[in-house]
Each structure stands twice: as structure tokens, then as C-alpha cells.
């Protein structure tokens, strides 16, 4: 018996809804076929840098995924880490699709909102094993109340399940990145097709490694994926993989308004919550001082170091959740390090040696949603001419000092003196939530 299957997929949307109307039309039009159609999302759909995602804790994203007719989805780090545990545990309460995730658990076991794998049987009887795993950021999942497991080890274990072994075709929904996908293709021939994400890579016509096919569709909705498969007697006979640039899809009147309306709707929801009223509009330096004081108070720390680029725009005199979101849109939390004075000096030498180089650089990733790195500023001490001078708030009698930073410093590769040390990540609040509590007087 011959049959044809079509897979439509997206990944790493990151709440960039600009191309959503095009993606919706593409999904609708390419689903008008005699082929059986599956629609997939490979994670990182949710990103709180968008005000409507922030105000709804990602529920708008789920609504839009439902409207796309998504059948199966997995999560990325922006769902698993960007959302607090309580938020993701409620995120999928009203979904029309099934979440698949094989490498996440807590003390009670696997999350109730996900299945470790799915055996999907087509109308012609071909059995597809759908498996999915997210990148194991061990250090950040743990303080968020999760145990994230090694993805490759979990995959190998799941492939031993009799129902997975008995499947005719095995598809991996991978939010692991292209290098791990390539490793799996080389080392685990049981996987027939990998649909990838996380590293925002694009395979315009697919790739094949060791008999395993690979597909990927970029980021931010800049591409949409289509995979056409032909089976005969439940065995694959042909496959065509495409990643189509949404810039090549027809634009219709109202497309831009769709994204603008979502953004404005989110801003209205956030603006309804007034956090505080300041005596006047603060300048950038004063905002940085408030951010640092919030960080120190929240973490119970002695010292802090930040970059002024964290404040995308100075605070408004009337601070609402909307204006604070504009000022601090980042997907980042706090991390504390216990350091002695020699270690702090090493960290300062590392950071300030690169400060001039970083100041005007555009920074991407690691939760940063601003423009430039900006200047390095400190609280609790000053660093000048290779020396540290502590202010009166910091006692010189302490053997160890608590240094609080944004977690970007901990994960980014440019400060080896920081990411080589043991730090404590603070959950669940994002940076702007910490500042919000400070401005409300709740710290």
C-alpha cells in the first residue's frame, strides 16, 4: 500500500509574531492536500520579551499554536527555564495538541502535561514513533524545580521500548542544536528523521547523515518547514525536505497590523498595573543604581556588577509593568557567587579588561534582549587602576563576599573568571520582576 505524509513545522519563534499570518496561511494552504498532514512546533515558541507573552505567561502563544492546528510540540529552554515552574505547569492546560518531552522530570516524575514519546498511526497503518528532547541546561533547570536528563542517553533508553522498536519510522523532535543532531545521526541509526531547533540553523533542502535525514527552519518565523514523505508497505520510499523563507511568501494587507495589535494588547495589559511613581524621570546612571540596589537586596548580597546596556531605556516617572518591560525586556535571572577578595579582583580584571571592547557591541543570546552591552558599573565597591576600594556597606572583615550578577555573565563565554566558578542561580524571578519588587517596596 502506498501513502503520502506531509509534515509542516516551525521552531524558535521566540514570540516573534511578525510572520505569523504568513505561517498561518502557509499551514492552511499546504494542508489542502490528499496527503495526511502533521503540524509540529520544535520549541522556544514562548519568549517573555514580548509584552503579551509576558502578561499571559505564554498562553497567547498556545492560543496561536492551537490556531495553527499544531498536532505535536516539544519545549525549548525558553519554556522550560524562561517560565517559572508554576507557569509551565499551567501553560498547556487548554491545548489542542500533544506535548512530547522525554528528558524532564521532577520529584513526582514526568510532568503531567507531556508524554515521553508518541506512537502515531497513519490512516494507512504506518506507525510513526515521535520522540522529543530539550537541551539539558542542568544548572538552570535544577533551581527551577526540574531534573533535566541527558538527551542522548534518554533517547537511547526510549529507543529500547518495544513499541518504539516496532515503529515503522522514527522522528526526533530535537531542541538540542545542530551539533547534537549531527552526533545522533552519526551514532544512532535507528532515528530516521531529525527535525531540529535551538541553534536557529536552517536546512533549506535538508541534509542526510549516515542515512538519517535532517530538517530545520531557522528562527523568529523567518522560515517554515515542509517535509513530504512517501511510504510503500510502511517503508519510506521518498522524502523531500524544504525550509521556505517567509520573506518569499505573499504579504497581505493586515499582516503588519496583526503583530502590532498583539504587541499593543500586551502593553495595555501591563500598563494597567502601576508599580510606583518616581519624583522625576531618572537618567541611565540612576536607573542602573536602582537595578543594582534591587539585585543586592533581593539576593542578600554585598556587591554587584552590571552593564548599563541592561537598561534599554531609562525608567518612566510613572513606572508600570509596561514601561518596566520596555526598560528591562531580558530573559535573565540573578546568580550569586561567594568570592574572596583575591577572586573578586580576578573577576574585575577580567571584566574591565574587556569593558571598552564590549561597550558598543551588539549582544545576542543568553537572555539578553537589549541593544548594546554598555558601560560596566559596580555597587558596594569601585574598581580603578587595577585596585578595589570597598564602600562602607561592605565590611573588610569578611573572608567571603557575596557577589550578585545577571546570569548572562555566568553563561556567556566572554568572562571565564565567572563561568568557571560555582554559582547559585536564583529562581523564579526574572531581572525585571526583581526590580519591580524593589520599586514596590516588597524586598
PDB file of N, CA, C and O in Angstrom, residues 148-222:
ATOM      1  N   UNK A 148      16.591  17.799  34.617  1.00  0.00           N
ATOM      2  CA  UNK A 148      16.686  17.584  33.182  1.00  0.00           C
ATOM      3  C   UNK A 148      17.738  16.503  32.941  1.00  0.00           C
ATOM      4  O   UNK A 148      18.808  16.504  33.550  1.00  0.00           O
ATOM      5  N   UNK A 149      17.418  15.559  32.084  1.00  0.00           N
ATOM      6  CA  UNK A 149      18.255  14.385  31.860  1.00  0.00           C
ATOM      7  C   UNK A 149      19.054  14.533  30.578  1.00  0.00           C
ATOM      8  O   UNK A 149      18.675  15.276  29.657  1.00  0.00           O
ATOM      9  N   UNK A 150      20.154  13.812  30.503  1.00  0.00           N
ATOM     10  CA  UNK A 150      20.944  13.784  29.280  1.00  0.00           C
ATOM     11  C   UNK A 150      20.065  13.313  28.124  1.00  0.00           C
ATOM     12  O   UNK A 150      19.443  12.247  28.185  1.00  0.00           O
ATOM     13  N   UNK A 151      20.021  14.128  27.077  1.00  0.00           N
ATOM     14  CA  UNK A 151      19.082  13.860  25.984  1.00  0.00           C
ATOM     15  C   UNK A 151      19.452  12.610  25.193  1.00  0.00           C
ATOM     16  O   UNK A 151      18.582  11.801  24.847  1.00  0.00           O
ATOM     17  N   UNK A 152      20.732  12.437  24.895  1.00  0.00           N
ATOM     18  CA  UNK A 152      21.148  11.292  24.087  1.00  0.00           C
ATOM     19  C   UNK A 152      20.942   9.994  24.864  1.00  0.00           C
ATOM     20  O   UNK A 152      20.453   8.992  24.316  1.00  0.00           O
ATOM     21  N   UNK A 153      21.263  10.001  26.159  1.00  0.00           N
ATOM     22  CA  UNK A 153      21.040   8.816  26.983  1.00  0.00           C
ATOM     23  C   UNK A 153      19.549   8.505  27.088  1.00  0.00           C
ATOM     24  O   UNK A 153      19.143   7.327  27.033  1.00  0.00           O
ATOM     25  N   UNK A 154      18.732   9.548  27.222  1.00  0.00           N
ATOM     26  CA  UNK A 154      17.281   9.344  27.291  1.00  0.00           C
ATOM     27  C   UNK A 154      16.745   8.784  25.980  1.00  0.00           C
ATOM     28  O   UNK A 154      15.873   7.901  25.972  1.00  0.00           O
ATOM     29  N   UNK A 155      17.257   9.309  24.866  1.00  0.00           N
ATOM     30  CA  UNK A 155      16.847   8.811  23.559  1.00  0.00           C
ATOM     31  C   UNK A 155      17.173   7.328  23.411  1.00  0.00           C
ATOM     32  O   UNK A 155      16.333   6.528  22.976  1.00  0.00           O
ATOM     33  N   UNK A 156      18.383   6.954  23.779  1.00  0.00           N
ATOM     34  CA  UNK A 156      18.780   5.545  23.658  1.00  0.00           C
ATOM     35  C   UNK A 156      17.887   4.646  24.508  1.00  0.00           C
ATOM     36  O   UNK A 156      17.511   3.545  24.083  1.00  0.00           O
ATOM     37  N   UNK A 157      17.538   5.132  25.689  1.00  0.00           N
ATOM     38  CA  UNK A 157      16.669   4.352  26.572  1.00  0.00           C
ATOM     39  C   UNK A 157      15.277   4.209  25.981  1.00  0.00           C
ATOM     40  O   UNK A 157      14.677   3.120  26.001  1.00  0.00           O
ATOM     41  N   UNK A 158      14.741   5.305  25.435  1.00  0.00           N
ATOM     42  CA  UNK A 158      13.400   5.252  24.851  1.00  0.00           C
ATOM     43  C   UNK A 158      13.358   4.398  23.596  1.00  0.00           C
ATOM     44  O   UNK A 158      12.328   3.781  23.281  1.00  0.00           O
ATOM     45  N   UNK A 159      14.458   4.345  22.870  1.00  0.00           N
ATOM     46  CA  UNK A 159      14.507   3.510  21.669  1.00  0.00           C
ATOM     47  C   UNK A 159      14.454   2.017  21.997  1.00  0.00           C
ATOM     48  O   UNK A 159      14.162   1.195  21.118  1.00  0.00           O
ATOM     49  N   UNK A 160      14.689   1.677  23.248  1.00  0.00           N
ATOM     50  CA  UNK A 160      14.605   0.276  23.666  1.00  0.00           C
ATOM     51  C   UNK A 160      13.184  -0.164  23.980  1.00  0.00           C
ATOM     52  O   UNK A 160      12.917  -1.357  24.126  1.00  0.00           O
ATOM     53  N   UNK A 161      12.263   0.792  24.063  1.00  0.00           N
ATOM     54  CA  UNK A 161      10.872   0.449  24.352  1.00  0.00           C
ATOM     55  C   UNK A 161      10.310  -0.365  23.184  1.00  0.00           C
ATOM     56  O   UNK A 161      10.486   0.011  22.010  1.00  0.00           O
ATOM     57  N   UNK A 162       9.625  -1.473  23.477  1.00  0.00           N
ATOM     58  CA  UNK A 162       9.132  -2.357  22.400  1.00  0.00           C
ATOM     59  C   UNK A 162       8.275  -1.640  21.369  1.00  0.00           C
ATOM     60  O   UNK A 162       8.401  -1.891  20.167  1.00  0.00           O
ATOM     61  N   UNK A 163       7.403  -0.720  21.827  1.00  0.00           N
ATOM     62  CA  UNK A 163       6.531  -0.035  20.875  1.00  0.00           C
ATOM     63  C   UNK A 163       7.304   0.922  19.972  1.00  0.00           C
ATOM     64  O   UNK A 163       6.932   1.134  18.809  1.00  0.00           O
ATOM     65  N   UNK A 164       8.400   1.488  20.504  1.00  0.00           N
ATOM     66  CA  UNK A 164       9.243   2.354  19.679  1.00  0.00           C
ATOM     67  C   UNK A 164      10.034   1.501  18.684  1.00  0.00           C
ATOM     68  O   UNK A 164      10.183   1.864  17.510  1.00  0.00           O
ATOM     69  N   UNK A 165      10.546   0.390  19.149  1.00  0.00           N
ATOM     70  CA  UNK A 165      11.282  -0.514  18.264  1.00  0.00           C
ATOM     71  C   UNK A 165      10.395  -1.036  17.146  1.00  0.00           C
ATOM     72  O   UNK A 165      10.850  -1.228  16.018  1.00  0.00           O
ATOM     73  N   UNK A 166       9.111  -1.242  17.457  1.00  0.00           N
ATOM     74  CA  UNK A 166       8.191  -1.816  16.470  1.00  0.00           C
ATOM     75  C   UNK A 166       7.685  -0.793  15.460  1.00  0.00           C
ATOM     76  O   UNK A 166       7.035  -1.179  14.471  1.00  0.00           O
ATOM     77  N   UNK A 167       7.979   0.485  15.687  1.00  0.00           N
ATOM     78  CA  UNK A 167       7.504   1.514  14.764  1.00  0.00           C
ATOM     79  C   UNK A 167       8.169   1.366  13.401  1.00  0.00           C
ATOM     80  O   UNK A 167       9.288   0.869  13.277  1.00  0.00           O
ATOM     81  N   UNK A 168       7.474   1.839  12.384  1.00  0.00           N
ATOM     82  CA  UNK A 168       7.997   1.761  11.019  1.00  0.00           C
ATOM     83  C   UNK A 168       8.969   2.902  10.710  1.00  0.00           C
ATOM     84  O   UNK A 168       9.843   2.763   9.855  1.00  0.00           O
ATOM     85  N   UNK A 169       8.812   4.036  11.423  1.00  0.00           N
ATOM     86  CA  UNK A 169       9.603   5.227  11.113  1.00  0.00           C
ATOM     87  C   UNK A 169       9.720   6.036  12.399  1.00  0.00           C
ATOM     88  O   UNK A 169       8.739   6.214  13.124  1.00  0.00           O
ATOM     89  N   UNK A 170      10.938   6.533  12.697  1.00  0.00           N
ATOM     90  CA  UNK A 170      11.183   7.222  13.968  1.00  0.00           C
ATOM     91  C   UNK A 170      11.614   8.664  13.692  1.00  0.00           C
ATOM     92  O   UNK A 170      12.611   8.889  13.005  1.00  0.00           O
ATOM     93  N   UNK A 171      10.872   9.584  14.276  1.00  0.00           N
ATOM     94  CA  UNK A 171      11.103  11.009  14.064  1.00  0.00           C
ATOM     95  C   UNK A 171      11.514  11.640  15.387  1.00  0.00           C
ATOM     96  O   UNK A 171      10.835  11.470  16.406  1.00  0.00           O
ATOM     97  N   UNK A 172      12.609  12.366  15.373  1.00  0.00           N
ATOM     98  CA  UNK A 172      13.093  13.063  16.561  1.00  0.00           C
ATOM     99  C   UNK A 172      12.790  14.551  16.450  1.00  0.00           C
ATOM    100  O   UNK A 172      13.246  15.219  15.524  1.00  0.00           O
ATOM    101  N   UNK A 173      11.989  15.070  17.405  1.00  0.00           N
ATOM    102  CA  UNK A 173      11.767  16.496  17.539  1.00  0.00           C
ATOM    103  C   UNK A 173      12.845  16.995  18.485  1.00  0.00           C
ATOM    104  O   UNK A 173      12.771  16.781  19.699  1.00  0.00           O
ATOM    105  N   UNK A 174      13.868  17.628  17.933  1.00  0.00           N
ATOM    106  CA  UNK A 174      15.085  17.901  18.682  1.00  0.00           C
ATOM    107  C   UNK A 174      15.261  19.385  18.971  1.00  0.00           C
ATOM    108  O   UNK A 174      15.552  20.169  18.064  1.00  0.00           O
ATOM    109  N   UNK A 175      15.130  19.744  20.253  1.00  0.00           N
ATOM    110  CA  UNK A 175      15.540  21.095  20.655  1.00  0.00           C
ATOM    111  C   UNK A 175      16.907  20.985  21.327  1.00  0.00           C
ATOM    112  O   UNK A 175      17.099  21.393  22.481  1.00  0.00           O
ATOM    113  N   UNK A 176      17.848  20.442  20.574  1.00  0.00           N
ATOM    114  CA  UNK A 176      19.179  20.125  21.099  1.00  0.00           C
ATOM    115  C   UNK A 176      20.302  20.866  20.386  1.00  0.00           C
ATOM    116  O   UNK A 176      21.422  20.929  20.896  1.00  0.00           O
ATOM    117  N   UNK A 177      20.037  21.383  19.208  1.00  0.00           N
ATOM    118  CA  UNK A 177      21.082  22.065  18.459  1.00  0.00           C
ATOM    119  C   UNK A 177      21.699  21.179  17.399  1.00  0.00           C
ATOM    120  O   UNK A 177      21.691  19.950  17.486  1.00  0.00           O
ATOM    121  N   UNK A 178      22.260  21.821  16.398  1.00  0.00           N
ATOM    122  CA  UNK A 178      22.716  21.101  15.214  1.00  0.00           C
ATOM    123  C   UNK A 178      23.854  20.126  15.520  1.00  0.00           C
ATOM    124  O   UNK A 178      23.932  19.045  14.918  1.00  0.00           O
ATOM    125  N   UNK A 179      24.754  20.481  16.444  1.00  0.00           N
ATOM    126  CA  UNK A 179      25.890  19.586  16.713  1.00  0.00           C
ATOM    127  C   UNK A 179      25.429  18.280  17.355  1.00  0.00           C
ATOM    128  O   UNK A 179      25.922  17.199  16.998  1.00  0.00           O
ATOM    129  N   UNK A 180      24.493  18.358  18.288  1.00  0.00           N
ATOM    130  CA  UNK A 180      23.984  17.123  18.890  1.00  0.00           C
ATOM    131  C   UNK A 180      23.151  16.345  17.876  1.00  0.00           C
ATOM    132  O   UNK A 180      23.199  15.114  17.844  1.00  0.00           O
ATOM    133  N   UNK A 181      22.409  17.043  17.037  1.00  0.00           N
ATOM    134  CA  UNK A 181      21.659  16.355  15.973  1.00  0.00           C
ATOM    135  C   UNK A 181      22.606  15.567  15.078  1.00  0.00           C
ATOM    136  O   UNK A 181      22.321  14.420  14.707  1.00  0.00           O
ATOM    137  N   UNK A 182      23.707  16.190  14.709  1.00  0.00           N
ATOM    138  CA  UNK A 182      24.685  15.504  13.855  1.00  0.00           C
ATOM    139  C   UNK A 182      25.290  14.296  14.575  1.00  0.00           C
ATOM    140  O   UNK A 182      25.495  13.239  13.968  1.00  0.00           O
ATOM    141  N   UNK A 183      25.556  14.451  15.862  1.00  0.00           N
ATOM    142  CA  UNK A 183      26.089  13.340  16.659  1.00  0.00           C
ATOM    143  C   UNK A 183      25.098  12.172  16.682  1.00  0.00           C
ATOM    144  O   UNK A 183      25.481  11.011  16.501  1.00  0.00           O
ATOM    145  N   UNK A 184      23.823  12.488  16.883  1.00  0.00           N
ATOM    146  CA  UNK A 184      22.795  11.443  16.890  1.00  0.00           C
ATOM    147  C   UNK A 184      22.719  10.748  15.545  1.00  0.00           C
ATOM    148  O   UNK A 184      22.618   9.523  15.458  1.00  0.00           O
ATOM    149  N   UNK A 185      22.773  11.534  14.468  1.00  0.00           N
ATOM    150  CA  UNK A 185      22.714  10.947  13.130  1.00  0.00           C
ATOM    151  C   UNK A 185      23.878  10.002  12.882  1.00  0.00           C
ATOM    152  O   UNK A 185      23.719   8.940  12.258  1.00  0.00           O
ATOM    153  N   UNK A 186      25.046  10.360  13.375  1.00  0.00           N
ATOM    154  CA  UNK A 186      26.225   9.504  13.193  1.00  0.00           C
ATOM    155  C   UNK A 186      26.163   8.245  14.050  1.00  0.00           C
ATOM    156  O   UNK A 186      26.597   7.172  13.615  1.00  0.00           O
ATOM    157  N   UNK A 187      25.621   8.377  15.266  1.00  0.00           N
ATOM    158  CA  UNK A 187      25.764   7.303  16.244  1.00  0.00           C
ATOM    159  C   UNK A 187      24.509   6.474  16.485  1.00  0.00           C
ATOM    160  O   UNK A 187      24.603   5.372  17.038  1.00  0.00           O
ATOM    161  N   UNK A 188      23.343   6.988  16.093  1.00  0.00           N
ATOM    162  CA  UNK A 188      22.094   6.278  16.401  1.00  0.00           C
ATOM    163  C   UNK A 188      21.292   6.106  15.114  1.00  0.00           C
ATOM    164  O   UNK A 188      20.402   6.910  14.805  1.00  0.00           O
ATOM    165  N   UNK A 189      21.589   5.082  14.361  1.00  0.00           N
ATOM    166  CA  UNK A 189      20.948   4.911  13.048  1.00  0.00           C
ATOM    167  C   UNK A 189      19.463   4.578  13.128  1.00  0.00           C
ATOM    168  O   UNK A 189      18.771   4.637  12.108  1.00  0.00           O
ATOM    169  N   UNK A 190      18.962   4.237  14.312  1.00  0.00           N
ATOM    170  CA  UNK A 190      17.533   3.922  14.434  1.00  0.00           C
ATOM    171  C   UNK A 190      16.647   5.132  14.160  1.00  0.00           C
ATOM    172  O   UNK A 190      15.469   4.975  13.826  1.00  0.00           O
ATOM    173  N   UNK A 191      17.210   6.351  14.308  1.00  0.00           N
ATOM    174  CA  UNK A 191      16.430   7.557  14.027  1.00  0.00           C
ATOM    175  C   UNK A 191      16.433   7.807  12.521  1.00  0.00           C
ATOM    176  O   UNK A 191      17.482   7.884  11.882  1.00  0.00           O
ATOM    177  N   UNK A 192      15.252   7.946  11.964  1.00  0.00           N
ATOM    178  CA  UNK A 192      15.113   8.129  10.515  1.00  0.00           C
ATOM    179  C   UNK A 192      15.112   9.604  10.104  1.00  0.00           C
ATOM    180  O   UNK A 192      15.630   9.955   9.041  1.00  0.00           O
ATOM    181  N   UNK A 193      14.531  10.453  10.955  1.00  0.00           N
ATOM    182  CA  UNK A 193      14.385  11.874  10.606  1.00  0.00           C
ATOM    183  C   UNK A 193      14.552  12.705  11.870  1.00  0.00           C
ATOM    184  O   UNK A 193      13.931  12.408  12.900  1.00  0.00           O
ATOM    185  N   UNK A 194      15.393  13.732  11.796  1.00  0.00           N
ATOM    186  CA  UNK A 194      15.564  14.681  12.891  1.00  0.00           C
ATOM    187  C   UNK A 194      15.072  16.049  12.424  1.00  0.00           C
ATOM    188  O   UNK A 194      15.565  16.576  11.426  1.00  0.00           O
ATOM    189  N   UNK A 195      14.101  16.588  13.150  1.00  0.00           N
ATOM    190  CA  UNK A 195      13.636  17.946  12.882  1.00  0.00           C
ATOM    191  C   UNK A 195      14.205  18.805  14.005  1.00  0.00           C
ATOM    192  O   UNK A 195      13.838  18.659  15.166  1.00  0.00           O
ATOM    193  N   UNK A 196      15.152  19.691  13.657  1.00  0.00           N
ATOM    194  CA  UNK A 196      15.987  20.337  14.658  1.00  0.00           C
ATOM    195  C   UNK A 196      15.590  21.757  14.997  1.00  0.00           C
ATOM    196  O   UNK A 196      14.804  22.412  14.300  1.00  0.00           O
ATOM    197  N   UNK A 197      16.185  22.231  16.113  1.00  0.00           N
ATOM    198  CA  UNK A 197      15.926  23.584  16.619  1.00  0.00           C
ATOM    199  C   UNK A 197      17.051  23.965  17.562  1.00  0.00           C
ATOM    200  O   UNK A 197      18.090  23.319  17.606  1.00  0.00           O
ATOM    201  N   UNK A 198      16.842  25.031  18.298  1.00  0.00           N
ATOM    202  CA  UNK A 198      17.704  25.530  19.376  1.00  0.00           C
ATOM    203  C   UNK A 198      18.857  26.388  18.870  1.00  0.00           C
ATOM    204  O   UNK A 198      19.087  27.468  19.405  1.00  0.00           O
ATOM    205  N   UNK A 199      19.594  25.930  17.870  1.00  0.00           N
ATOM    206  CA  UNK A 199      20.710  26.724  17.365  1.00  0.00           C
ATOM    207  C   UNK A 199      20.319  27.583  16.163  1.00  0.00           C
ATOM    208  O   UNK A 199      21.179  28.178  15.514  1.00  0.00           O
ATOM    209  N   UNK A 200      19.029  27.627  15.849  1.00  0.00           N
ATOM    210  CA  UNK A 200      18.492  28.543  14.840  1.00  0.00           C
ATOM    211  C   UNK A 200      19.061  28.279  13.446  1.00  0.00           C
ATOM    212  O   UNK A 200      19.149  29.194  12.614  1.00  0.00           O
ATOM    213  N   UNK A 201      19.445  27.055  13.185  1.00  0.00           N
ATOM    214  CA  UNK A 201      20.017  26.716  11.889  1.00  0.00           C
ATOM    215  C   UNK A 201      18.917  26.435  10.872  1.00  0.00           C
ATOM    216  O   UNK A 201      17.770  26.154  11.227  1.00  0.00           O
ATOM    217  N   UNK A 202      19.284  26.515   9.614  1.00  0.00           N
ATOM    218  CA  UNK A 202      18.345  26.304   8.513  1.00  0.00           C
ATOM    219  C   UNK A 202      18.922  25.264   7.555  1.00  0.00           C
ATOM    220  O   UNK A 202      20.082  25.368   7.152  1.00  0.00           O
ATOM    221  N   UNK A 203      18.124  24.283   7.219  1.00  0.00           N
ATOM    222  CA  UNK A 203      18.473  23.350   6.141  1.00  0.00           C
ATOM    223  C   UNK A 203      17.449  23.561   5.031  1.00  0.00           C
ATOM    224  O   UNK A 203      16.346  23.020   5.075  1.00  0.00           O
ATOM    225  N   UNK A 204      17.819  24.378   4.042  1.00  0.00           N
ATOM    226  CA  UNK A 204      16.845  24.768   3.018  1.00  0.00           C
ATOM    227  C   UNK A 204      16.351  23.582   2.208  1.00  0.00           C
ATOM    228  O   UNK A 204      15.186  23.551   1.783  1.00  0.00           O
ATOM    229  N   UNK A 205      17.227  22.613   2.000  1.00  0.00           N
ATOM    230  CA  UNK A 205      16.819  21.413   1.254  1.00  0.00           C
ATOM    231  C   UNK A 205      17.095  20.150   2.058  1.00  0.00           C
ATOM    232  O   UNK A 205      17.182  19.063   1.493  1.00  0.00           O
ATOM    233  N   UNK A 206      17.250  20.309   3.359  1.00  0.00           N
ATOM    234  CA  UNK A 206      17.516  19.154   4.205  1.00  0.00           C
ATOM    235  C   UNK A 206      18.957  18.694   4.104  1.00  0.00           C
ATOM    236  O   UNK A 206      19.744  19.174   3.281  1.00  0.00           O
ATOM    237  N   UNK A 207      19.323  17.805   4.998  1.00  0.00           N
ATOM    238  CA  UNK A 207      20.634  17.168   4.993  1.00  0.00           C
ATOM    239  C   UNK A 207      20.428  15.686   5.257  1.00  0.00           C
ATOM    240  O   UNK A 207      19.386  15.269   5.773  1.00  0.00           O
ATOM    241  N   UNK A 208      21.420  14.893   4.914  1.00  0.00           N
ATOM    242  CA  UNK A 208      21.371  13.468   5.248  1.00  0.00           C
ATOM    243  C   UNK A 208      22.739  13.060   5.770  1.00  0.00           C
ATOM    244  O   UNK A 208      23.773  13.381   5.167  1.00  0.00           O
ATOM    245  N   UNK A 209      22.749  12.400   6.916  1.00  0.00           N
ATOM    246  CA  UNK A 209      23.969  11.915   7.544  1.00  0.00           C
ATOM    247  C   UNK A 209      23.766  10.462   7.931  1.00  0.00           C
ATOM    248  O   UNK A 209      22.866  10.141   8.714  1.00  0.00           O
ATOM    249  N   UNK A 210      24.568   9.601   7.358  1.00  0.00           N
ATOM    250  CA  UNK A 210      24.528   8.184   7.745  1.00  0.00           C
ATOM    251  C   UNK A 210      23.124   7.591   7.601  1.00  0.00           C
ATOM    252  O   UNK A 210      22.695   6.759   8.406  1.00  0.00           O
ATOM    253  N   UNK A 211      22.416   8.056   6.593  1.00  0.00           N
ATOM    254  CA  UNK A 211      21.078   7.530   6.336  1.00  0.00           C
ATOM    255  C   UNK A 211      19.974   8.201   7.132  1.00  0.00           C
ATOM    256  O   UNK A 211      18.791   7.866   6.958  1.00  0.00           O
ATOM    257  N   UNK A 212      20.325   9.151   8.007  1.00  0.00           N
ATOM    258  CA  UNK A 212      19.332   9.896   8.780  1.00  0.00           C
ATOM    259  C   UNK A 212      19.127  11.268   8.139  1.00  0.00           C
ATOM    260  O   UNK A 212      20.090  11.975   7.853  1.00  0.00           O
ATOM    261  N   UNK A 213      17.871  11.627   7.926  1.00  0.00           N
ATOM    262  CA  UNK A 213      17.544  12.911   7.309  1.00  0.00           C
ATOM    263  C   UNK A 213      17.419  13.986   8.387  1.00  0.00           C
ATOM    264  O   UNK A 213      16.936  13.731   9.497  1.00  0.00           O
ATOM    265  N   UNK A 214      17.844  15.215   8.052  1.00  0.00           N
ATOM    266  CA  UNK A 214      17.783  16.336   8.977  1.00  0.00           C
ATOM    267  C   UNK A 214      17.054  17.508   8.335  1.00  0.00           C
ATOM    268  O   UNK A 214      17.275  17.826   7.155  1.00  0.00           O
ATOM    269  N   UNK A 215      16.185  18.139   9.130  1.00  0.00           N
ATOM    270  CA  UNK A 215      15.447  19.328   8.694  1.00  0.00           C
ATOM    271  C   UNK A 215      15.521  20.367   9.796  1.00  0.00           C
ATOM    272  O   UNK A 215      15.659  20.029  10.977  1.00  0.00           O
ATOM    273  N   UNK A 216      15.453  21.649   9.428  1.00  0.00           N
ATOM    274  CA  UNK A 216      15.444  22.729  10.410  1.00  0.00           C
ATOM    275  C   UNK A 216      14.984  24.002   9.727  1.00  0.00           C
ATOM    276  O   UNK A 216      15.262  24.213   8.546  1.00  0.00           O
ATOM    277  N   UNK A 217      14.304  24.873  10.494  1.00  0.00           N
ATOM    278  CA  UNK A 217      13.653  26.038   9.891  1.00  0.00           C
ATOM    279  C   UNK A 217      13.972  27.348  10.607  1.00  0.00           C
ATOM    280  O   UNK A 217      13.112  28.202  10.797  1.00  0.00           O
ATOM    281  N   UNK A 218      15.241  27.521  11.018  1.00  0.00           N
ATOM    282  CA  UNK A 218      15.710  28.832  11.437  1.00  0.00           C
ATOM    283  C   UNK A 218      15.165  29.332  12.751  1.00  0.00           C
ATOM    284  O   UNK A 218      15.095  28.611  13.745  1.00  0.00           O
ATOM    285  N   UNK A 219      14.730  30.582  12.756  1.00  0.00           N
ATOM    286  CA  UNK A 219      14.259  31.231  13.980  1.00  0.00           C
ATOM    287  C   UNK A 219      13.323  32.383  13.640  1.00  0.00           C
ATOM    288  O   UNK A 219      13.298  32.886  12.507  1.00  0.00           O
ATOM    289  N   UNK A 220      12.555  32.822  14.635  1.00  0.00           N
ATOM    290  CA  UNK A 220      11.732  34.028  14.580  1.00  0.00           C
ATOM    291  C   UNK A 220      10.691  33.990  13.455  1.00  0.00           C
ATOM    292  O   UNK A 220      10.200  35.027  13.024  1.00  0.00           O
ATOM    293  N   UNK A 221      10.384  32.790  12.958  1.00  0.00           N
ATOM    294  CA  UNK A 221       9.436  32.701  11.860  1.00  0.00           C
ATOM    295  C   UNK A 221      10.010  33.117  10.531  1.00  0.00           C
ATOM    296  O   UNK A 221       9.258  33.371   9.575  1.00  0.00           O
ATOM    297  N   UNK A 222      11.352  33.177  10.410  1.00  0.00           N
ATOM    298  CA  UNK A 222      11.935  33.571   9.123  1.00  0.00           C
ATOM    299  C   UNK A 222      11.853  32.451   8.095  1.00  0.00           C
ATOM    300  O   UNK A 222      12.001  32.688   6.897  1.00  0.00           O
TER     301      UNK A 222
END
